[in-house]
Structures are given as C-alpha cells and as structure tokens.
GROMACS .gro file of C-alpha atoms in nm:
model
  131
    1MET     CA    1   0.004  -0.051   0.001
    2ARG     CA    2   0.269   0.219   0.086
    3LYS     CA    3   0.468   0.176  -0.211
    4ALA     CA    4   0.176   0.246  -0.420
    5MET     CA    5   0.060   0.542  -0.213
    6ARG     CA    6   0.424   0.720  -0.320
    7SER     CA    7   0.446   0.538  -0.727
    8ILE     CA    8   0.075   0.731  -0.721
    9LEU     CA    9   0.242   1.091  -0.548
   10ALA     CA   10   0.540   1.040  -0.759
   11ALA     CA   11   0.344   1.079  -1.042
   12ALA     CA   12   0.142   1.319  -0.979
   13LEU     CA   13   0.418   1.560  -0.863
   14THR     CA   14   0.588   1.506  -1.144
   15MET     CA   15   0.328   1.544  -1.463
   16GLY     CA   16   0.237   1.883  -1.162
   17PHE     CA   17   0.614   1.941  -1.214
   18ALA     CA   18   0.602   1.878  -1.619
   19ALA     CA   19   0.234   2.146  -1.657
   20ALA     CA   20   0.445   2.427  -1.479
   21LEU     CA   21   0.684   2.387  -1.708
   22SER     CA   22   0.515   2.420  -1.982
   23THR     CA   23   0.265   2.675  -1.915
   24PRO     CA   24   0.409   2.993  -1.980
   25SER     CA   25   0.399   3.274  -1.736
   26TYR     CA   26   0.258   3.657  -1.923
   27ALA     CA   27   0.407   3.897  -1.708
   28SER     CA   28   0.187   4.233  -1.781
   29ALA     CA   29   0.272   4.594  -1.654
   30VAL     CA   30   0.030   4.912  -1.596
   31ASP     CA   31   0.143   5.288  -1.557
   32CYS     CA   32  -0.102   5.558  -1.498
   33VAL     CA   33   0.027   5.941  -1.427
   34GLY     CA   34  -0.243   6.214  -1.355
   35GLY     CA   35  -0.561   6.213  -1.151
   36ASN     CA   36  -0.744   6.333  -0.939
   37GLY     CA   37  -0.739   6.187  -0.701
   38THR     CA   38  -1.064   5.973  -0.626
   39ASP     CA   39  -1.031   5.796  -0.968
   40ASP     CA   40  -0.881   5.722  -1.296
   41SER     CA   41  -1.056   6.066  -1.421
   42TYR     CA   42  -0.789   6.222  -1.618
   43GLN     CA   43  -0.525   5.937  -1.611
   44THR     CA   44  -0.261   5.820  -1.881
   45CYS     CA   45  -0.232   5.529  -1.815
   46THR     CA   46   0.006   5.253  -2.015
   47THR     CA   47  -0.048   4.805  -2.032
   48VAL     CA   48   0.218   4.673  -2.183
   49GLU     CA   49   0.203   4.214  -2.156
   50GLY     CA   50   0.425   3.961  -2.284
   51LYS     CA   51   0.695   3.797  -2.215
   52GLY     CA   52   1.053   3.857  -2.111
   53LEU     CA   53   1.125   4.105  -2.375
   54ARG     CA   54   0.820   4.000  -2.608
   55VAL     CA   55   0.508   4.215  -2.648
   56THR     CA   56   0.225   4.103  -2.733
   57LEU     CA   57  -0.065   4.447  -2.605
   58TRP     CA   58   0.021   4.773  -2.605
   59GLN     CA   59  -0.266   4.917  -2.501
   60THR     CA   60  -0.281   5.295  -2.387
   61SER     CA   61  -0.618   5.483  -2.249
   62ALA     CA   62  -0.694   5.811  -2.117
   63TYR     CA   63  -1.033   6.043  -1.986
   64SER     CA   64  -1.091   6.269  -2.255
   65SER     CA   65  -1.309   6.603  -2.113
   66LEU     CA   66  -1.362   6.760  -2.454
   67GLY     CA   67  -1.645   6.646  -2.647
   68GLY     CA   68  -1.665   6.649  -3.047
   69GLN     CA   69  -1.288   6.632  -3.136
   70ASN     CA   70  -1.089   6.426  -3.206
   71VAL     CA   71  -0.814   6.328  -2.967
   72TYR     CA   72  -0.417   6.187  -3.028
   73ALA     CA   73  -0.251   5.886  -2.822
   74TYR     CA   74   0.097   5.915  -2.899
   75PHE     CA   75   0.326   5.619  -2.879
   76TYR     CA   76   0.696   5.624  -2.802
   77VAL     CA   77   0.951   5.393  -2.809
   78ASN     CA   78   1.315   5.556  -2.653
   79GLY     CA   79   1.133   5.929  -2.657
   80LYS     CA   80   1.105   5.833  -3.066
   81ARG     CA   81   0.754   5.922  -3.083
   82VAL     CA   82   0.662   5.598  -3.374
   83HIS     CA   83   0.311   5.576  -3.390
   84THR     CA   84  -0.037   5.822  -3.365
   85VAL     CA   85  -0.399   5.766  -3.321
   86LYS     CA   86  -0.625   5.998  -3.374
   87LYS     CA   87  -1.037   5.980  -3.149
   88TYR     CA   88  -1.313   6.115  -3.229
   89THR     CA   89  -1.531   6.160  -2.896
   90GLY     CA   90  -1.864   6.206  -2.893
   91ALA     CA   91  -1.853   6.306  -2.568
   92PRO     CA   92  -1.664   6.413  -2.235
   93LYS     CA   93  -1.517   6.005  -2.159
   94ARG     CA   94  -1.228   5.750  -2.149
   95LEU     CA   95  -1.079   5.622  -2.395
   96ALA     CA   96  -0.841   5.390  -2.532
   97THR     CA   97  -0.655   5.285  -2.797
   98ASN     CA   98  -0.410   4.940  -2.841
   99PHE     CA   99  -0.042   4.962  -3.007
  100PRO     CA  100  -0.118   4.978  -3.390
  101GLY     CA  101   0.252   4.885  -3.468
  102LYS     CA  102   0.296   4.482  -3.581
  103LEU     CA  103   0.294   4.366  -3.248
  104PRO     CA  104   0.401   4.074  -3.165
  105ARG     CA  105   0.802   4.199  -3.114
  106LYS     CA  106   1.077   4.198  -2.975
  107TYR     CA  107   1.220   4.475  -2.784
  108ARG     CA  108   1.524   4.521  -2.614
  109ASN     CA  109   1.586   4.505  -2.260
  110GLY     CA  110   1.595   4.792  -2.123
  111THR     CA  111   1.280   4.948  -2.355
  112ARG     CA  112   1.110   5.273  -2.226
  113LEU     CA  113   0.771   5.299  -2.445
  114CYS     CA  114   0.552   5.573  -2.372
  115ASN     CA  115   0.256   5.681  -2.424
  116VAL     CA  116   0.076   6.098  -2.499
  117TRP     CA  117  -0.306   6.185  -2.494
  118SER     CA  118  -0.308   6.534  -2.610
  119VAL     CA  119  -0.565   6.578  -2.391
  120ASN     CA  120  -0.358   6.532  -2.138
  121LYS     CA  121   0.028   6.637  -2.302
  122HIS     CA  122   0.252   6.701  -1.921
  123TYR     CA  123   0.155   6.334  -1.864
  124ARG     CA  124   0.371   6.085  -1.983
  125SER     CA  125   0.334   5.702  -1.881
  126CYS     CA  126   0.617   5.502  -1.971
  127ILE     CA  127   0.680   5.057  -1.941
  128THR     CA  128   0.979   4.937  -1.942
  129VAL     CA  129   1.058   4.652  -2.168
  130HIS     CA  130   1.331   4.344  -1.879
  131ARG     CA  131   1.426   4.022  -1.860
   0.00000   0.00000   0.00000
C-alpha cells in the first residue's frame, strides 16, 4: 500500500512539475500618471503585456473632457514617437487604443514604451521592457 501511494504521489508531482514548465508565464505592467485623486479621471495609462522581451499587447488610455473633437494618442519607443492614433470623442469619456504597429514584437532589454495623449500632454506614462 505504501509503495502504491508513493508511486501515485511521485506521478502526480512529476505531472504537476511538467505542467508548470510547459505553461508560459505572461507578465503585465501598468503605469498611470495624473488623475484627480478620487478615480481614474484625467489619468494617462500605459498597459503592456508579454513574456520577457516579447510584447504581445501595448495599450493606452486617457480621459478626455472634450466632446465632438479629435483626440490623439502618441506612442513612443525610447523617446522617439513611432505612431499616432486619432480617436474621435463625441462626449467626455475614457478613451483607449492599442498600439497600431505589428505585435507581438521583441524589444531590447531596458526599452521604454511610453504614451502621451493630446488632451493630457503633460502626463507621460511609461513601461520599461525587461527580462
């Protein structure tokens, strides 16, 4: 009986260890700057997901108090603007957009991915990609 229990336990541990090794571990980072202290109004946020240096999602959001105007989201890699996305806001609301370039993409260790919105130009949110 003990030998059978040991065999079952060993098999379960081996299977659990193998499953843990085969399951990819994805990381996510969020940076929000600005805001009025009570909720996320007027914050600019950057969200990045991926594994290691490989980025699978790069999203930004901001609150726009404007109505009936175009609002722009700017994407920066190491301080250089690489994309601009135009969003139309019919009323004051929270806006979000994804990186319009090709993803998934591998970046160098230490690369800074930042976002700025035209409605909150003095708020720059950034994530550093690292191993």
